[in-house]
CSV table of C-alpha atoms in Angstrom, one decimal:
chain,number,residue,atom,x,y,z
K,13,SER,CA,75.1,57.4,55.9
K,14,PHE,CA,73.9,60.0,58.3
K,15,SER,CA,70.3,59.7,57.0
K,16,LYS,CA,70.5,55.9,57.3
K,17,ASN,CA,71.8,56.2,60.9
K,18,TYR,CA,69.2,58.8,61.7
K,19,PHE,CA,66.5,56.5,60.2
K,20,ASN,CA,67.7,53.6,62.4
K,21,PHE,CA,67.8,55.9,65.5
K,22,GLU,CA,64.3,57.2,64.8
K,23,LYS,CA,63.0,53.7,64.2
K,24,THR,CA,64.5,52.5,67.6
K,25,ILE,CA,63.0,55.5,69.4
K,26,ASN,CA,59.5,54.8,67.8
K,27,MET,CA,59.7,51.1,68.8
K,28,LYS,CA,60.7,52.1,72.4
K,29,PHE,CA,57.8,54.6,72.5
K,30,VAL,CA,55.3,52.0,71.4
K,31,ASN,CA,56.6,49.5,74.0
K,32,ILE,CA,56.4,52.2,76.8
K,33,VAL,CA,52.8,53.1,75.8
K,34,ILE,CA,51.8,49.4,75.9
K,35,LEU,CA,53.4,48.8,79.2
K,36,SER,CA,51.8,52.0,80.6
K,37,LEU,CA,48.4,50.8,79.5
K,38,ILE,CA,48.9,47.5,81.1
K,39,PHE,CA,50.1,49.2,84.3
K,40,PHE,CA,47.1,51.6,84.2
K,41,LEU,CA,44.8,48.6,83.7
K,42,ALA,CA,46.2,47.0,86.8
K,43,LEU,CA,45.6,50.1,88.9
K,44,ALA,CA,42.4,51.6,87.4
K,45,GLY,CA,40.7,48.5,86.3
K,46,CYS,CA,40.2,47.1,89.8
K,47,GLU,CA,38.8,48.4,93.0
K,48,CYS,CA,40.0,47.1,96.3
K,49,LYS,CA,37.4,46.6,99.1
K,50,ARG,CA,38.1,45.6,102.7
K,51,ASP,CA,36.3,42.6,104.0
K,52,ASP,CA,36.1,43.1,107.8
K,53,GLU,CA,34.9,39.6,108.6
K,54,HIS,CA,38.0,37.9,107.3
K,55,ASN,CA,40.4,40.9,107.3
K,56,THR,CA,41.3,40.3,103.7
K,57,THR,CA,41.3,42.3,100.5
K,58,LYS,CA,39.0,41.4,97.6
K,59,ILE,CA,39.6,42.7,94.1
K,60,ASN,CA,36.6,43.6,92.0
K,61,MET,CA,37.4,44.3,88.4
K,62,ASP,CA,35.3,46.5,86.2
K,63,PRO,CA,34.9,44.2,83.1
K,64,GLU,CA,34.0,47.0,80.7
K,65,LEU,CA,37.0,49.1,81.8
K,66,TYR,CA,39.3,46.1,81.6
K,67,GLU,CA,38.1,45.1,78.2
K,68,GLU,CA,38.4,48.7,76.9
K,69,HIS,CA,42.1,49.0,78.0
K,70,LEU,CA,42.9,45.5,76.7
K,71,LEU,CA,41.4,46.4,73.3
K,72,GLU,CA,43.4,49.6,73.2
K,73,ALA,CA,46.7,47.9,74.1
K,74,ASN,CA,46.0,45.2,71.5
K,75,LYS,CA,45.2,47.8,68.8
K,76,LEU,CA,48.5,49.6,69.5
K,77,TYR,CA,50.4,46.3,69.3
K,78,LEU,CA,48.7,45.3,66.0
K,79,LYS,CA,49.6,48.7,64.5
K,80,LYS,CA,53.2,48.2,65.4
K,81,GLU,CA,53.1,44.6,64.0
K,82,GLN,CA,51.7,45.9,60.7
K,83,ARG,CA,54.4,48.5,60.5
K,84,ASP,CA,57.0,45.8,61.0
K,85,ILE,CA,55.4,43.7,58.3
K,86,ASP,CA,55.3,46.6,55.9
K,87,ALA,CA,58.9,47.4,56.5
K,88,TYR,CA,59.9,43.8,55.9
K,89,ILE,CA,58.0,43.7,52.6
K,90,GLN,CA,59.6,46.9,51.5
K,91,ARG,CA,63.1,45.7,52.5
K,92,LYS,CA,62.6,42.5,50.5
K,93,GLY,CA,61.1,44.4,47.5
K,94,TRP,CA,58.1,42.0,47.4
K,95,ILE,CA,54.8,42.8,45.8
K,96,MET,CA,52.2,40.8,47.8
K,97,ASP,CA,48.6,39.9,47.6
K,98,THR,CA,46.5,39.6,50.7
K,99,THR,CA,43.9,37.1,51.8
K,100,PRO,CA,40.6,38.4,53.3
K,101,ARG,CA,41.8,37.8,56.9
K,102,GLY,CA,45.2,39.5,56.3
K,103,VAL,CA,47.7,36.9,55.3
K,104,PHE,CA,50.2,38.3,52.8
K,105,TYR,CA,51.5,36.0,50.0
K,106,MET,CA,53.6,36.3,46.8
K,107,ILE,CA,53.9,33.5,44.3
K,108,TYR,CA,57.4,33.4,42.8
K,109,LYS,CA,57.0,30.2,40.8
K,110,ASN,CA,53.6,29.3,39.3
K,111,GLY,CA,52.3,25.8,39.6
K,112,ASN,CA,50.0,24.3,37.0
K,113,GLY,CA,48.4,21.6,39.1
K,114,PRO,CA,45.0,21.7,40.8
K,115,LEU,CA,44.1,24.4,43.3
K,116,PRO,CA,43.3,23.0,46.7
K,117,GLU,CA,39.8,23.1,48.1
K,118,LYS,CA,38.3,22.2,51.5
K,119,GLY,CA,38.7,18.5,52.2
K,120,ASP,CA,41.7,18.1,49.8
K,121,ILE,CA,45.0,16.8,51.1
K,122,VAL,CA,48.0,19.2,50.5
K,123,ARG,CA,51.6,18.0,50.8
K,124,PHE,CA,54.1,20.9,51.0
K,125,ALA,CA,57.7,21.6,51.7
K,126,PHE,CA,58.4,24.7,53.8
K,127,LYS,CA,60.8,26.9,55.7
K,128,THR,CA,59.4,28.8,58.7
K,129,MET,CA,61.2,32.1,59.6
K,130,LEU,CA,60.7,35.0,62.0
K,131,ILE,CA,60.6,38.5,60.7
K,132,ASN,CA,64.3,38.9,61.4
K,133,ASP,CA,64.9,35.9,59.0
K,134,GLN,CA,65.9,33.5,61.7
K,135,ILE,CA,64.9,30.0,60.6
K,136,CYS,CA,62.6,28.2,63.1
K,137,TYR,CA,61.7,25.1,61.1
K,138,ASP,CA,62.8,23.6,57.8
K,139,SER,CA,61.2,20.6,56.0
K,140,GLU,CA,64.7,19.7,54.6
K,141,LYS,CA,65.3,18.5,58.2
K,142,SER,CA,61.8,17.4,59.4
K,143,GLY,CA,60.3,16.3,56.0
K,144,PRO,CA,57.4,17.8,54.1
K,145,LYS,CA,54.0,18.4,55.9
K,146,GLU,CA,50.7,16.9,54.8
K,147,VAL,CA,47.4,18.4,55.9
K,148,LYS,CA,43.7,17.9,55.1
K,149,LEU,CA,42.2,21.3,54.5
K,150,GLY,CA,39.3,22.1,56.9
K,151,LYS,CA,40.5,19.5,59.4
K,152,SER,CA,44.1,20.4,60.0
K,153,GLU,CA,45.8,21.6,63.2
K,154,ILE,CA,48.2,24.0,61.5
K,155,GLU,CA,48.1,27.7,62.0
K,156,SER,CA,44.9,29.2,60.7
K,157,GLY,CA,46.8,31.7,58.6
K,158,LEU,CA,48.9,29.0,57.0
K,159,GLU,CA,45.9,26.9,56.1
K,160,GLU,CA,44.1,30.0,54.7
K,161,VAL,CA,47.0,30.8,52.2
K,162,LEU,CA,47.2,27.1,51.0
K,163,TYR,CA,43.8,27.6,49.3
K,164,TYR,CA,45.5,30.2,46.9
K,165,LEU,CA,48.5,28.0,45.9
K,166,PRO,CA,48.0,25.3,43.1
K,167,GLU,CA,50.1,22.2,43.1
K,168,GLY,CA,53.7,23.0,42.0
K,169,THR,CA,53.5,26.6,43.2
K,170,GLN,CA,56.3,28.2,45.2
K,171,ALA,CA,55.4,31.2,47.3
K,172,PHE,CA,56.3,33.4,50.3
K,173,ALA,CA,53.6,34.0,52.9
K,174,ILE,CA,53.7,36.4,55.9
K,175,ILE,CA,51.3,35.4,58.7
K,176,PRO,CA,50.5,38.0,61.4
K,177,SER,CA,50.8,36.7,64.9
K,178,PHE,CA,47.0,36.5,65.6
K,179,LEU,CA,46.7,34.1,62.7
K,180,ALA,CA,49.8,32.1,63.7
K,181,PHE,CA,50.7,31.1,67.3
K,182,GLY,CA,49.5,34.3,69.0
K,183,TRP,CA,50.3,35.1,72.6
K,184,LEU,CA,51.7,31.7,73.4
K,185,GLY,CA,54.2,30.9,70.6
K,186,ASP,CA,54.6,27.2,70.1
K,187,ALA,CA,56.7,26.5,73.2
K,188,GLU,CA,59.6,25.4,71.0
K,189,SER,CA,61.2,27.7,68.4
K,190,ILE,CA,58.5,30.3,67.9
K,191,PRO,CA,58.3,33.0,70.5
K,192,THR,CA,55.2,34.8,71.8
K,193,ARG,CA,53.4,37.1,69.3
K,194,ALA,CA,55.6,36.2,66.4
K,195,VAL,CA,55.0,37.2,62.8
K,196,LEU,CA,55.9,34.1,60.7
K,197,ILE,CA,57.4,34.1,57.2
K,198,TYR,CA,56.9,30.9,55.2
K,199,ASP,CA,58.7,29.8,52.1
K,200,LEU,CA,56.3,27.2,50.6
K,201,HIS,CA,56.5,24.7,47.8
K,202,ILE,CA,53.2,22.8,47.1
K,203,LEU,CA,54.3,19.3,46.2
K,204,LYS,CA,51.0,17.6,45.8
K,205,VAL,CA,47.3,18.3,46.0
K,206,VAL,CA,45.1,15.1,46.4
K,207,LYS,CA,41.5,15.9,45.5
K,208,ARG,CA,38.8,14.6,47.9
């Protein structure tokens, strides 16, 4: 019990530290990334930003955030006891019921049932309420990470997929149920693959 409480305390401290580092980098970027010059003619202040310095700090902050996100994903997988495969761009997936239908290819239409969750298991969307989704691979408007994982799931397959935020809705979220920079967990059931 003590070790569990200590682990939770240490995890909270680590997350706070990462957040402080990210906020410090953003603050430093605001201060050091720009140079103020006085314009005597109009008595105004112009801000000239050093693009290279700005980009360097932005990349560093983004790397820190992605490392934190990867640790969160790894902890989630470990907590669930899942053994997952990974697509080339970094989508994790685990097939828990094999389908024996055709494997989707670019141009095919895929119809699937789904449940979309956040990494805290909060359900955002459920096809039991909204109905199954149907997409044409290569010409769909779904998240790039979700489309990528569909290529690995034959008709009839049921699988879990974990999509990092940069392959989901990124900085913006979806302005409805998915917040900014959210890792998404999908429970997918491939109902039909219509070959082109």
